[in-house]
Tab-separated table of C-alpha atoms in Angstrom:
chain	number	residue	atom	x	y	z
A	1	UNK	CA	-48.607	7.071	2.406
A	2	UNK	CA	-45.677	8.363	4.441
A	3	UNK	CA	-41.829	6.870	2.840
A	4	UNK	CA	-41.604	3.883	4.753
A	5	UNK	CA	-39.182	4.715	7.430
A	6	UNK	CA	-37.534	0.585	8.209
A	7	UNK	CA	-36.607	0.883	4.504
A	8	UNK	CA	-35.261	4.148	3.814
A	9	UNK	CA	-32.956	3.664	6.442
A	10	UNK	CA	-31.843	0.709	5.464
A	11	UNK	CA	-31.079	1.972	1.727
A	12	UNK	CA	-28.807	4.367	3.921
A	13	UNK	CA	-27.211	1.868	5.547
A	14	UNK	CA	-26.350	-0.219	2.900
A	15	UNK	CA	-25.216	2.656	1.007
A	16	UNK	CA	-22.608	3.817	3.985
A	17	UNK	CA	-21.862	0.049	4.500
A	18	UNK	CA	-21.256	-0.878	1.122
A	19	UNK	CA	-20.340	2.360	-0.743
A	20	UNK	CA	-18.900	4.147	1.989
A	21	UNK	CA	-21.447	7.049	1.693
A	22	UNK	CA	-25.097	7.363	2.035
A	23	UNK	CA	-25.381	8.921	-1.472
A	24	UNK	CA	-23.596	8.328	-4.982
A	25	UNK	CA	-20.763	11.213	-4.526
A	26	UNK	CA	-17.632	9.254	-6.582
A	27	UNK	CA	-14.409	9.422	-4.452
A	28	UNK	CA	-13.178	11.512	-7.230
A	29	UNK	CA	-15.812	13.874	-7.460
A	30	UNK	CA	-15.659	14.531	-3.843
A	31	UNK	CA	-12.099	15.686	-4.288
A	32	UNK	CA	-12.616	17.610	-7.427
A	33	UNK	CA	-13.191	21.006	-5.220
A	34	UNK	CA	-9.086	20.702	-4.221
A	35	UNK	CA	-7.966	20.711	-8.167
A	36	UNK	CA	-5.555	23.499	-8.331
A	37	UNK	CA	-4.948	24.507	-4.875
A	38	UNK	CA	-1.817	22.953	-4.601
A	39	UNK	CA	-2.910	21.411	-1.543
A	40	UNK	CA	-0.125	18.140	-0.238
A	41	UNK	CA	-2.065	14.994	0.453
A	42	UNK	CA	-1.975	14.654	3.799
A	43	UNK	CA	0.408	15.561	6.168
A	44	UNK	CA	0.088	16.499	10.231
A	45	UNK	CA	-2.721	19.068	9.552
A	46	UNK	CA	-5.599	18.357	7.074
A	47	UNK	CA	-8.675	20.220	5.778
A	48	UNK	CA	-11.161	17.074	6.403
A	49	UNK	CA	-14.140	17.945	4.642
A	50	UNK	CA	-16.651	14.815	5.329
A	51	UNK	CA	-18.199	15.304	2.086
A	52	UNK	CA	-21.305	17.045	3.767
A	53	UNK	CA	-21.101	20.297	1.619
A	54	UNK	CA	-20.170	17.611	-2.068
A	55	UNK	CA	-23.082	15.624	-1.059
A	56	UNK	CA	-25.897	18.569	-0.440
A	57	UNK	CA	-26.486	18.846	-3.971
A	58	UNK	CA	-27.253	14.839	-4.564
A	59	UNK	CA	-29.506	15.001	-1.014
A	60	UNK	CA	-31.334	18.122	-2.914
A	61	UNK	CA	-32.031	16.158	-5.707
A	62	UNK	CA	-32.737	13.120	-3.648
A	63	UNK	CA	-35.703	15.120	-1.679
A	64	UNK	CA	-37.044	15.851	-4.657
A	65	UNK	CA	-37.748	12.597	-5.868
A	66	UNK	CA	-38.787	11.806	-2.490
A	67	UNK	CA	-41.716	14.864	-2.357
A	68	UNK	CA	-42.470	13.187	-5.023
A	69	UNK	CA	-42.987	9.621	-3.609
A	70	UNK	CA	-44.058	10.713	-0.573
A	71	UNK	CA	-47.948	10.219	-0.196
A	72	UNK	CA	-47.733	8.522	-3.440
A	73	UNK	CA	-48.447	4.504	-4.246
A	74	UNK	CA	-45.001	4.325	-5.021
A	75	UNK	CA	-44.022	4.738	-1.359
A	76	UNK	CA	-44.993	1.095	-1.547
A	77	UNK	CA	-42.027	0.047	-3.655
A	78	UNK	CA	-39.113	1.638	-1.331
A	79	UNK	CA	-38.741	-1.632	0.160
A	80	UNK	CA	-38.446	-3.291	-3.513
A	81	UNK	CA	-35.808	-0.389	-3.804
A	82	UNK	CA	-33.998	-1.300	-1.182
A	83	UNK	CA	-33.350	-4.898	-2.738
A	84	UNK	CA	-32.373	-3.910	-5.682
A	85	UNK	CA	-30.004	-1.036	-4.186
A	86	UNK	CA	-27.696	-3.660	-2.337
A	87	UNK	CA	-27.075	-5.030	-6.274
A	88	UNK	CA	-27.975	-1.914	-8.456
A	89	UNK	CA	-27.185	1.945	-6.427
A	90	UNK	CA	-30.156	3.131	-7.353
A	91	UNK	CA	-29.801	6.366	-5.490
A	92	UNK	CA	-26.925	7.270	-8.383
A	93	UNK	CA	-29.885	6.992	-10.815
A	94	UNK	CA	-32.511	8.632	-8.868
A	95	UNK	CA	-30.075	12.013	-7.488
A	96	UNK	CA	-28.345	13.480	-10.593
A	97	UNK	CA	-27.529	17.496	-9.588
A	98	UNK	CA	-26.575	19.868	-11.587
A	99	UNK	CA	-23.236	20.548	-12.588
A	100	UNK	CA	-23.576	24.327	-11.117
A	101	UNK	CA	-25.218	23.293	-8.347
A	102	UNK	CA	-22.048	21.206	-7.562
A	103	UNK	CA	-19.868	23.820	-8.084
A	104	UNK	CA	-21.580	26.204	-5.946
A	105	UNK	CA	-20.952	23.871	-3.444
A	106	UNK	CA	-17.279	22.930	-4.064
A	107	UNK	CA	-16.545	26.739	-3.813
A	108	UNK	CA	-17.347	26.766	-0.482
A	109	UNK	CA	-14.553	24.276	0.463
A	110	UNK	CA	-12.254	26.092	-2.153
A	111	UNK	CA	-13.592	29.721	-0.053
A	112	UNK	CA	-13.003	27.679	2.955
A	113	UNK	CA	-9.459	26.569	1.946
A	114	UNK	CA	-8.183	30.098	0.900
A	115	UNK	CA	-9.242	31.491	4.326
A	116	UNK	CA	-7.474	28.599	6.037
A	117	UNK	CA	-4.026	29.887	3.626
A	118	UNK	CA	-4.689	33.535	3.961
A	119	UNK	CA	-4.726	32.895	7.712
A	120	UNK	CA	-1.101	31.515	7.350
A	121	UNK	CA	-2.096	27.803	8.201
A	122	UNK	CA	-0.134	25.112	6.483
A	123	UNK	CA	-2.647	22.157	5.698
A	124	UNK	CA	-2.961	19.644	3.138
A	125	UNK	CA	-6.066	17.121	2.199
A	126	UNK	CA	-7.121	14.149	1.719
A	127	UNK	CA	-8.307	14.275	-1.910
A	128	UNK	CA	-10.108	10.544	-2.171
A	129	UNK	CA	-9.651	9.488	1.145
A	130	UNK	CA	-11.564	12.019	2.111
A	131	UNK	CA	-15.082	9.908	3.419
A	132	UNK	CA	-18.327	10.679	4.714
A	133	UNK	CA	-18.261	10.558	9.124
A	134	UNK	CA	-21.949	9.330	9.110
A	135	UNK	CA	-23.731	11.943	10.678
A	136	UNK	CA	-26.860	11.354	9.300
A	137	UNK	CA	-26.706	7.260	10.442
A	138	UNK	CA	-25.813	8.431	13.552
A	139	UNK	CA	-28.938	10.458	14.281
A	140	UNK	CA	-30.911	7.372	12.494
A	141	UNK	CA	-29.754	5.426	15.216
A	142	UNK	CA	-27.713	3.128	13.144
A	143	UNK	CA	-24.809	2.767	16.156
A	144	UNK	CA	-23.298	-0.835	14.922
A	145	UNK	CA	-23.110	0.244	10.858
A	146	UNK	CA	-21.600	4.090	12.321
A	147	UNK	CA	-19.033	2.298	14.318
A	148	UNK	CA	-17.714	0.252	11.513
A	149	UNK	CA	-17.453	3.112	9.582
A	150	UNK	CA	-16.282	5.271	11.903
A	151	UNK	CA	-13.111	3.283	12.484
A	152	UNK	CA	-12.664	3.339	8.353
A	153	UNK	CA	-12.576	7.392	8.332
A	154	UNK	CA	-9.612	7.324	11.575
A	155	UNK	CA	-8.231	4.665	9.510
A	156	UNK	CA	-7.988	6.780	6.470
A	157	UNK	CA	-6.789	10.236	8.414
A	158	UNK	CA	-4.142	7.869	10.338
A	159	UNK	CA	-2.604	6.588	7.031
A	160	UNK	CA	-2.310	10.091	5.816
A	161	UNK	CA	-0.130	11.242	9.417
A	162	UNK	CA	-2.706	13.034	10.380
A	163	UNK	CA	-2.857	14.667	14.161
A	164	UNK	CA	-5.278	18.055	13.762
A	165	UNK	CA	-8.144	17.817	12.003
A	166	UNK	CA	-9.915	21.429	10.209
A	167	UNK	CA	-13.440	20.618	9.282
A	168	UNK	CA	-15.954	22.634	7.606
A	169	UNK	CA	-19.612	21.773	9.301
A	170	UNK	CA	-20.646	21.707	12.379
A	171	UNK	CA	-22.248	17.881	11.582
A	172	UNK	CA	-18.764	16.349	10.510
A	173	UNK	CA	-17.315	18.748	13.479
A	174	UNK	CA	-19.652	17.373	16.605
A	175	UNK	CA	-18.745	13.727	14.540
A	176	UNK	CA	-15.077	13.769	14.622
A	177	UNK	CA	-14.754	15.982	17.575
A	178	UNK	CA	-17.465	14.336	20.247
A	179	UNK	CA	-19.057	11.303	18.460
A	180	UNK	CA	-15.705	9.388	17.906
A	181	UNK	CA	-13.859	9.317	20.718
A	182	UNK	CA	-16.401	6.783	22.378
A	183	UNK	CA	-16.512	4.682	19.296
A	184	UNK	CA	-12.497	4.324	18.989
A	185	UNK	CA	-10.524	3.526	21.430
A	186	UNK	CA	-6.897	5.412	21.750
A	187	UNK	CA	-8.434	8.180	19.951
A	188	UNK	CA	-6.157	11.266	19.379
A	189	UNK	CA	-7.078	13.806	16.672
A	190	UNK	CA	-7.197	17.238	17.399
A	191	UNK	CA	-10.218	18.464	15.902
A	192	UNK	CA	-11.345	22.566	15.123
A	193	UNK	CA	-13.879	23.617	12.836
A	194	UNK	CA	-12.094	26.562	10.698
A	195	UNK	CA	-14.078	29.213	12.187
A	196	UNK	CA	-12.728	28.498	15.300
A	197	UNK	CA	-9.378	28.907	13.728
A	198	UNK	CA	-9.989	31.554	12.213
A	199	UNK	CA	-10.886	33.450	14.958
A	200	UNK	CA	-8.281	32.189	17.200
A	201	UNK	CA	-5.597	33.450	14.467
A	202	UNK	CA	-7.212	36.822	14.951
A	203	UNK	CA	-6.952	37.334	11.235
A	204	UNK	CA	-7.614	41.108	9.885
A	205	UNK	CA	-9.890	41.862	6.629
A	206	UNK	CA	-8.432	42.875	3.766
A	207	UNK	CA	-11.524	44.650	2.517
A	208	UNK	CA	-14.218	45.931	4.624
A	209	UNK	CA	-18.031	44.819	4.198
A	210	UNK	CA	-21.202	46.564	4.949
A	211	UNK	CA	-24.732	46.148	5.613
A	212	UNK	CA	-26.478	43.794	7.701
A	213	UNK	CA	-27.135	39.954	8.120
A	214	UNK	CA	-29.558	37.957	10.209
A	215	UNK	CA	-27.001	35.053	11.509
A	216	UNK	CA	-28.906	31.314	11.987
A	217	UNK	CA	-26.912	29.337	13.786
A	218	UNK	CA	-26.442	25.956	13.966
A	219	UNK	CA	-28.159	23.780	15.871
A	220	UNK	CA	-25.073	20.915	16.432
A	221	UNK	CA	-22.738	24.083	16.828
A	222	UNK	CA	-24.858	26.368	19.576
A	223	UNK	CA	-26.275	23.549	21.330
A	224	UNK	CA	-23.372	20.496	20.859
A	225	UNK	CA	-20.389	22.277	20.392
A	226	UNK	CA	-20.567	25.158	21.977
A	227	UNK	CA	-19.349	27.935	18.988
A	228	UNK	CA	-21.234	30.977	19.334
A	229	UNK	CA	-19.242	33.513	19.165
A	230	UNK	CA	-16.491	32.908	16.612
A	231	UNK	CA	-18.631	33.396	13.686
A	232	UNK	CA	-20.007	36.710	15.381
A	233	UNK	CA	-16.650	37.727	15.495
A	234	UNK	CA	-15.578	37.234	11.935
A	235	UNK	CA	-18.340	38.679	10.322
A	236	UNK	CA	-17.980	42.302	12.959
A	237	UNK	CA	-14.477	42.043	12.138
A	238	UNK	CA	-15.244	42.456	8.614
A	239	UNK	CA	-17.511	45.622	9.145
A	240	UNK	CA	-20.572	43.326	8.979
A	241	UNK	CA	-23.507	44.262	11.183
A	242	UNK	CA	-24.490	40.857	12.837
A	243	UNK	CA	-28.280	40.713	13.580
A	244	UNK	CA	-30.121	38.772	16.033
A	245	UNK	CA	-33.153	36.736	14.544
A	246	UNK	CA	-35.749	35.088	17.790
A	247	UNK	CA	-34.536	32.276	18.731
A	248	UNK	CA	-31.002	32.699	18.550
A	249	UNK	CA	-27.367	31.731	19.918
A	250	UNK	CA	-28.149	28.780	21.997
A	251	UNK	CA	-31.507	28.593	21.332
A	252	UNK	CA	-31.700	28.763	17.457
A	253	UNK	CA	-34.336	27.466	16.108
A	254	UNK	CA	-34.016	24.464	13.765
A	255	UNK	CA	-34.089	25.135	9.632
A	256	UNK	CA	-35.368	21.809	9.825
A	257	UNK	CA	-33.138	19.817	7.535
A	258	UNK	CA	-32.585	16.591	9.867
A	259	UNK	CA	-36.081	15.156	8.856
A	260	UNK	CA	-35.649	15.673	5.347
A	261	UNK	CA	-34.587	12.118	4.786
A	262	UNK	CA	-37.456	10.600	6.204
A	263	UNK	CA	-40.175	13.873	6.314
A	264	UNK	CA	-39.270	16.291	3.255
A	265	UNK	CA	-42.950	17.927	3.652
A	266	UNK	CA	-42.561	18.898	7.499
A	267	UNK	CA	-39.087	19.750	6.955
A	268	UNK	CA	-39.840	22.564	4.213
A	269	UNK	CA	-43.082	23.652	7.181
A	270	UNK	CA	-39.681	24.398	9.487
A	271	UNK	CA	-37.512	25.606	6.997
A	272	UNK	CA	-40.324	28.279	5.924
A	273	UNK	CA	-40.708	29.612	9.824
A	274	UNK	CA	-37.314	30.302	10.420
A	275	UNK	CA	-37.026	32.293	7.311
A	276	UNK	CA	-39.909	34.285	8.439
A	277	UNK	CA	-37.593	34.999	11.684
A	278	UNK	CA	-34.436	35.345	9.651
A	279	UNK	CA	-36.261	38.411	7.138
A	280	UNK	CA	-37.841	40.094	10.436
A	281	UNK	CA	-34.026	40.651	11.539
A	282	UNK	CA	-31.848	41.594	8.368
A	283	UNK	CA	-32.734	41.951	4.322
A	284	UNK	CA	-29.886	39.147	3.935
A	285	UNK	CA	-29.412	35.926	6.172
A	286	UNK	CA	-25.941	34.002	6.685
A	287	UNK	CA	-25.613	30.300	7.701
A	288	UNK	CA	-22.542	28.155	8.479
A	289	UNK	CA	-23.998	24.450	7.775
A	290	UNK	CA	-24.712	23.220	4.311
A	291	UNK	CA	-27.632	21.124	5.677
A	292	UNK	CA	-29.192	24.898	6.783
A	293	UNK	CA	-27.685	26.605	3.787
A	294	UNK	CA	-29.756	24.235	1.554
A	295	UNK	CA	-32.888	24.315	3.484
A	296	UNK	CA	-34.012	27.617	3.944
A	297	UNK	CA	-32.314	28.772	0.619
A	298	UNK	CA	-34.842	26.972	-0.751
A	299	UNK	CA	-37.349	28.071	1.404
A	300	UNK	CA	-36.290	31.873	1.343
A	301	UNK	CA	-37.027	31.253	-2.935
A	302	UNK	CA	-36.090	35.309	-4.413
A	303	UNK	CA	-37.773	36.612	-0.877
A	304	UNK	CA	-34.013	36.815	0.951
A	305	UNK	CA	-30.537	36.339	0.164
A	306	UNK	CA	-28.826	33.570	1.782
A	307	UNK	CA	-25.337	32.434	1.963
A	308	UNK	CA	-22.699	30.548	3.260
A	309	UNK	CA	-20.782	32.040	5.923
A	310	UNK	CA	-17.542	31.375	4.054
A	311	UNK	CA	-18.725	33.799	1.026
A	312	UNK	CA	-19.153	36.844	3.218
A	313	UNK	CA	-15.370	35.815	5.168
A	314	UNK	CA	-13.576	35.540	1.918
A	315	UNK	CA	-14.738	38.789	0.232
A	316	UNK	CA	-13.268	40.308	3.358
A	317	UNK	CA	-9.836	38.090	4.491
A	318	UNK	CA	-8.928	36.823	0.928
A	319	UNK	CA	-6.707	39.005	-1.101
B	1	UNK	CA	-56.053	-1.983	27.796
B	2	UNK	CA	-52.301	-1.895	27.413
B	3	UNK	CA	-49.558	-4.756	27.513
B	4	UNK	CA	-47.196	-3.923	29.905
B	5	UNK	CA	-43.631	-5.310	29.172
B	6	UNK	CA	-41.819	-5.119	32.383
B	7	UNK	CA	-38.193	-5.244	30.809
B	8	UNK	CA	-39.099	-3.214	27.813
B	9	UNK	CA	-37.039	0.036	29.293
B	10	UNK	CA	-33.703	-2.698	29.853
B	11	UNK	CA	-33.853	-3.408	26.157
B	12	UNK	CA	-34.409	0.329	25.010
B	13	UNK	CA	-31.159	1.495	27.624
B	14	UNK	CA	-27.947	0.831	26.413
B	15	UNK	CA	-25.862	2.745	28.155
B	16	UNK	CA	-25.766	5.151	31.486
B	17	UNK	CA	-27.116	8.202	29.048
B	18	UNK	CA	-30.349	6.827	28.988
B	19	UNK	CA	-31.862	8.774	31.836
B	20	UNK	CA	-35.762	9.155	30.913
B	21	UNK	CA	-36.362	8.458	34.140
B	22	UNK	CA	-34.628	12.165	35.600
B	23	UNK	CA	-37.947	13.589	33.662
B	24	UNK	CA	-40.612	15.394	36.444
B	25	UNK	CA	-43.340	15.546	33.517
B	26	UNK	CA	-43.214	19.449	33.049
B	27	UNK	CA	-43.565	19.998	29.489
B	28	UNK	CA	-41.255	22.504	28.412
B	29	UNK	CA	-39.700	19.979	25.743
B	30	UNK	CA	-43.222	19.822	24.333
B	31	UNK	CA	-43.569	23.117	24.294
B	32	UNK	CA	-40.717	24.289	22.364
B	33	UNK	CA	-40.403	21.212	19.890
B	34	UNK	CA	-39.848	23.159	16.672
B	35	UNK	CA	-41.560	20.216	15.437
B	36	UNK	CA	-44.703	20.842	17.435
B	37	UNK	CA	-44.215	17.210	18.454
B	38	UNK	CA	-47.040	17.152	21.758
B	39	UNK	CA	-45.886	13.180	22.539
B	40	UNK	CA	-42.202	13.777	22.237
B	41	UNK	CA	-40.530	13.186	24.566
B	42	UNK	CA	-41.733	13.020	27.609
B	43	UNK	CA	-45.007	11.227	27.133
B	44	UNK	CA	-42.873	8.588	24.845
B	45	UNK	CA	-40.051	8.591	27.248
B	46	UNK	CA	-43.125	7.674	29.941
B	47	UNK	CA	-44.296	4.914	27.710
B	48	UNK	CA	-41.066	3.325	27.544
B	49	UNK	CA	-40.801	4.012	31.676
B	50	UNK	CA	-43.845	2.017	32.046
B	51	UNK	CA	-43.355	-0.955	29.520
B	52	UNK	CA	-46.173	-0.103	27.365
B	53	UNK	CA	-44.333	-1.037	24.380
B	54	UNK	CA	-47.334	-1.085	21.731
B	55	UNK	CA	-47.970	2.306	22.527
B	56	UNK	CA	-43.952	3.651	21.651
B	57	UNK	CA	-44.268	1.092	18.488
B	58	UNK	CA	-47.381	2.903	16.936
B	59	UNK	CA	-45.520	6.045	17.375
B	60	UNK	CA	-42.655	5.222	15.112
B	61	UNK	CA	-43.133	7.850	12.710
B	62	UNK	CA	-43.023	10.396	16.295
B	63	UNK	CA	-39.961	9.078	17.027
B	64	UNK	CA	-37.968	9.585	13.535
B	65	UNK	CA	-39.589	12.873	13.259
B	66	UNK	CA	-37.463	14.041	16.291
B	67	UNK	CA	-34.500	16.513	14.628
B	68	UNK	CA	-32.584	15.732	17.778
B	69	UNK	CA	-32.144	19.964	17.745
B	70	UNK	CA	-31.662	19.998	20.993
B	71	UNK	CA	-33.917	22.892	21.835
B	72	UNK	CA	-36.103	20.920	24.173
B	73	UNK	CA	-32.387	19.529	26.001
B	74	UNK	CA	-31.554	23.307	26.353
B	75	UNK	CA	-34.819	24.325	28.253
B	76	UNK	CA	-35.060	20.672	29.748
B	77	UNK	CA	-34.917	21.990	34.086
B	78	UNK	CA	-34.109	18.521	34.893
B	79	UNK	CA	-31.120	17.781	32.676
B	80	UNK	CA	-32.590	14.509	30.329
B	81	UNK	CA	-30.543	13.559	27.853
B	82	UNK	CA	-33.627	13.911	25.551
B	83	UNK	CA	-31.730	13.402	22.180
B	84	UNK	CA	-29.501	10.471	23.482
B	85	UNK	CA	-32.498	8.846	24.857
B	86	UNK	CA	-34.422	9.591	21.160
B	87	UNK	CA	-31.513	7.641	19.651
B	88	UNK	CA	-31.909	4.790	21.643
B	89	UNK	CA	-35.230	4.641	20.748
B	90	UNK	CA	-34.250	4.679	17.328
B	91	UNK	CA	-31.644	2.381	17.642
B	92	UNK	CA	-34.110	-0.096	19.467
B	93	UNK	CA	-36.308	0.152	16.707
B	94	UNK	CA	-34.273	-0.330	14.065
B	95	UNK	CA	-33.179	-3.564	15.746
B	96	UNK	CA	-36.333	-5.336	16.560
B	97	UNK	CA	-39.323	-3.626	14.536
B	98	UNK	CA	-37.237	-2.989	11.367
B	99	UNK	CA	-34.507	-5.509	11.513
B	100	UNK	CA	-32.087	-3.639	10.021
């Protein structure tokens, strides 16, 4: 039996309702990435991270147990799950990830964060206040519960001074940047992703690169915001030879992540087929959302090399 | 036999995105769903056009399998909001079928 769809979403909805998140990431191990930086809390200009790349590892290990229910007789006890979960967070005992898997993540905010210094931009952060923008309730459909939280994160970036927002994935970007502005009224943040201000500071490599990469983009940045070309840019800049997988630019296909929630099985199906794309173009494939990153990582296994976009940009623009 | 529900489409529309009805039926979002999703959208968007809600309500699990990609908006010749109109869905179905 499929995971029963009513009730999954509405573990997700409590969860962002009551716990201000969809999954168990602690306030303070959201913020742990920022230790040492020296980054100021707040401030006109933050690095707003909307926890998507802190909470990839807990949705990993969350899909796992969810393979695991799916098709099984305990898909019938979700709903029993979600009773308990509005007492109990279950979902902190059921998505434990690694500790390296964590930090593999948090060093793309801290890769992401030197780029943004190295480029000469003076930012701080939000360290705690730093929430989840409920992308994933959005595309659930959950309007009323996003709105309510929506007004939460401006509350949180408004107490901290904040006028320009940096974010990191194109999810929290198309959020902040599109989404919000019809939930809140008087709206005024300034919102970039940091490849777009990266590229727009025109920033020169301190170490050339070589060989080749098959970019996947994003689907919420080729098709909802637009960004093509900056991450082209970055990567040629650095002496990287960008390849072209099908189904590319503005019509990339899909790793497939979005259904993972609700359809881990046919998400993995999608995540395998644009791999097969990816290794046709390039021995090595780049991404630039952690949803993606995740996804076909795990679909590409030891058969290709995958990273972050932001581990290919620092070996080249960080001292 | 279908139940037709005359004002179902009024209670799946909440706002001026919901355009389902700009769709001329040509099936280029079927055809390059990444999902391989053959209903989605414009046989479901038809459905809801034509107030057969039983027939969008046994399709649930079609409708949250959506990745609201947007590769069938990019291709769409007729300019439907196809992922907007998805949500709503969603959104109406959450409401009344899961009362959440």
């Amino acid at each position: 039996m499929p995971l029963p769809i009513g009730d999954t979403i509405g573990i997700l909805a409590d969860n962002l309702r009551m716990r201000k998140s969809v999954l168990p990431v602690s306030a303070k191990g959201a913020a742990a990435w920022a230790k040492g930086l020296g980054l100021p809390r707040g401030g006109e200009t933050v690095i707003y991270t909307g926890l998507m790349y802190q909470m990839i590892p807990y949705i990993a290990a969350m899909n796992k147990v969810q393979g695991m229910i799916e098709d099984s007789r305990l898909a019938n006890f979700v709903g029993l799950g979600r009773y308990i979960n509005r007492a109990v967070n279950i979902s902190a005992f059921m998505a434990v990830p690694p500790k390296g898997t964590r930090q593999s993540f948090n060093r793309v905010l801290v890769n992401i964060a030197l780029l943004l210094k190295q480029a000469g931009l003076e930012f701080g952060c939000l360290y705690e206040d730093d929430l989840y923008s409920g992308a994933l309730i959005y595309d659930l459909g959950m309007d009323d519960v996003l709105a309510d939280h929506a007004r939460k994160v401006y509350g949180a970036l408004k107490k901290h001074g904040v006028r320009n927002v940096i974010t990191v994935d194109p999810h929290t970007t198309h959020m902040v940047r599109s989404v919000y502005p019809d939930l809140i009224k008087g709206y005024d943040l300034n919102v970039k992703s940091y490849l777009e201000v990266l590229a727009e500071r025109d920033i020169d490599p301190r170490a050339g690169l070589s060989g080749e990469v098959a970019v996947h983009d994003s689907c919420v940045y080729a098709r909802y915001e637009n960004m093509l070309n900056q991450p082209r840019t970055l990567l040629a800049k650095a002496g990287i030879a960008v390849r072209e997988p099908a189904d590319t630019g503005r019509f990339t296909l899909c790793c497939g992540g979005p259904a993972e929630s609700l359809f881990p099985k046919k998400a993995a199906a999608r995540a395998r087929a644009r791999v097969e794309q990816m290794k046709e173009a390039a021995p090595r494939g780049v991404t630039m959302c952690p949803i993606c990153y995740v996804n076909l990582q795990k679909a590409a296994g030891d058969r290709m090399i995958i990273e972050d976009i932001s581990s290919y940009l620092v070996r080249a623009y960080c001292k | 036999m279908s139940l037709v529900n005359p004002v179902f489409v009024d209670e799946v529309k909440r706002s001026g995105e919901f355009n389902a009805n700009a769709c001329m039926n040509c099936g280029v979002c079927s055809a390059v769903c990444p999902m391989g999703i053959e209903l989605l959208p414009r046989k479901l968007f038809r459905y809801v056009l034509l107030g057969l809600q039983d027939k969008v309500l046994e399709n649930r699990e079609t409708v949250y399998s959506c990745l609201l990609c947007g590769m069938c908006e990019a291709n769409c010749p007729a300019g439907v909001n196809i992922a907007e109109n998805v949500r709503s869905l969603r959104y109406y179905m959450n409401k009344k079928v899961f009362k959440i």
